[in-house]
Amino acid sequence: SMVDHPPFTRLRVLNLSDINEHQMHQILARVSCHCLQSFSLHVRSYNNDYVEESAKALSSILIQPQLRRVDLDLFENRLPNQIEST
């Protein structure tokens, strides 16, 4: 269980692959984004209950000034409005 573990406070690289949206939220709740330099995300299944929460969680990561590499493979409606493709 993730509840029993302390948060990751100095994580520099985070690769989440082949997870569902619920798992993504559980993991991101335990991660301090201020040290992230690389972030990769591949979501395999979605839950419409998480649309707004996913956008907020991704925003908190994508605004980090030290973030140098981003690889996102997810539905466009999960992206924060500021970075949606046109």
Tab-separated table of C-alpha atoms in Angstrom:
chain	number	residue	atom	x	y	z
A	1	SER	CA	0.000	0.000	0.000
A	2	MET	CA	1.297	3.447	-0.917
A	3	VAL	CA	-0.153	4.940	2.287
A	4	ASP	CA	2.526	3.214	4.387
A	5	HIS	CA	5.428	4.810	2.498
A	6	PRO	CA	6.854	8.291	2.976
A	7	PRO	CA	6.583	10.725	0.067
A	8	PHE	CA	9.313	10.876	-2.547
A	9	THR	CA	10.828	14.314	-2.000
A	10	ARG	CA	13.976	14.309	-4.162
A	11	LEU	CA	12.837	12.353	-7.176
A	12	ARG	CA	14.469	13.627	-10.389
A	13	VAL	CA	13.081	11.184	-12.957
A	14	LEU	CA	9.574	9.713	-12.958
A	15	ASN	CA	8.424	7.237	-15.608
A	16	LEU	CA	4.881	5.931	-15.253
A	17	SER	CA	3.989	3.407	-17.921
A	18	ASP	CA	0.945	1.243	-18.577
A	19	ILE	CA	-0.978	2.463	-15.524
A	20	ASN	CA	-4.575	3.493	-15.048
A	21	GLU	CA	-5.670	6.951	-14.002
A	22	HIS	CA	-6.413	5.932	-10.430
A	23	GLN	CA	-2.884	4.541	-10.025
A	24	MET	CA	-1.474	7.746	-11.509
A	25	HIS	CA	-3.238	9.823	-8.852
A	26	GLN	CA	-2.082	7.535	-6.038
A	27	ILE	CA	1.522	7.855	-7.169
A	28	LEU	CA	1.473	11.589	-7.873
A	29	ALA	CA	0.012	12.224	-4.414
A	30	ARG	CA	3.252	10.806	-2.968
A	31	VAL	CA	5.660	12.712	-5.222
A	32	SER	CA	7.119	16.137	-4.605
A	33	CYS	CA	7.491	17.633	-8.080
A	34	HIS	CA	9.956	20.401	-7.262
A	35	CYS	CA	13.025	18.260	-8.145
A	36	LEU	CA	11.675	16.518	-11.250
A	37	GLN	CA	13.836	16.917	-14.334
A	38	SER	CA	12.209	14.224	-16.464
A	39	PHE	CA	8.604	13.019	-16.533
A	40	SER	CA	7.120	10.294	-18.705
A	41	LEU	CA	3.512	9.110	-18.546
A	42	HIS	CA	1.596	6.439	-20.452
A	43	VAL	CA	-1.950	5.876	-19.207
A	44	ARG	CA	-3.622	2.692	-20.448
A	45	SER	CA	-7.116	3.222	-19.037
A	46	TYR	CA	-9.152	6.250	-18.066
A	47	ASN	CA	-11.951	7.093	-15.679
A	48	ASN	CA	-14.112	10.107	-16.516
A	49	ASP	CA	-14.287	10.971	-12.819
A	50	TYR	CA	-10.637	12.080	-13.034
A	51	VAL	CA	-10.740	14.565	-15.950
A	52	GLU	CA	-10.306	17.721	-13.848
A	53	GLU	CA	-8.035	16.070	-11.285
A	54	SER	CA	-5.709	14.796	-14.014
A	55	ALA	CA	-5.394	18.234	-15.585
A	56	LYS	CA	-4.565	19.757	-12.182
A	57	ALA	CA	-2.032	17.053	-11.326
A	58	LEU	CA	-0.291	17.387	-14.684
A	59	SER	CA	-0.268	21.184	-14.401
A	60	SER	CA	1.560	20.989	-11.094
A	61	ILE	CA	4.282	18.920	-12.771
A	62	LEU	CA	4.500	20.734	-16.104
A	63	ILE	CA	5.017	24.180	-14.545
A	64	GLN	CA	8.206	23.118	-12.771
A	65	PRO	CA	11.095	25.260	-14.085
A	66	GLN	CA	13.718	22.492	-13.803
A	67	LEU	CA	11.670	20.025	-15.883
A	68	ARG	CA	13.694	19.326	-19.045
A	69	ARG	CA	12.092	16.247	-20.586
A	70	VAL	CA	8.391	15.410	-20.878
A	71	ASP	CA	6.821	12.463	-22.667
A	72	LEU	CA	3.029	12.225	-22.419
A	73	ASP	CA	0.903	9.510	-23.975
A	74	LEU	CA	-2.644	10.222	-22.832
A	75	PHE	CA	-6.008	11.510	-23.994
A	76	GLU	CA	-5.903	15.181	-24.918
A	77	ASN	CA	-8.802	16.054	-22.597
A	78	ARG	CA	-6.537	15.146	-19.657
A	79	LEU	CA	-4.094	17.936	-20.524
A	80	PRO	CA	-4.326	21.288	-18.782
A	81	ASN	CA	-6.094	23.874	-20.963
A	82	GLN	CA	-2.942	25.942	-21.311
A	83	ILE	CA	-1.093	23.241	-23.271
A	84	GLU	CA	-3.832	21.569	-25.341
A	85	SER	CA	-2.976	21.217	-29.006
A	86	THR	CA	-4.715	23.502	-31.458
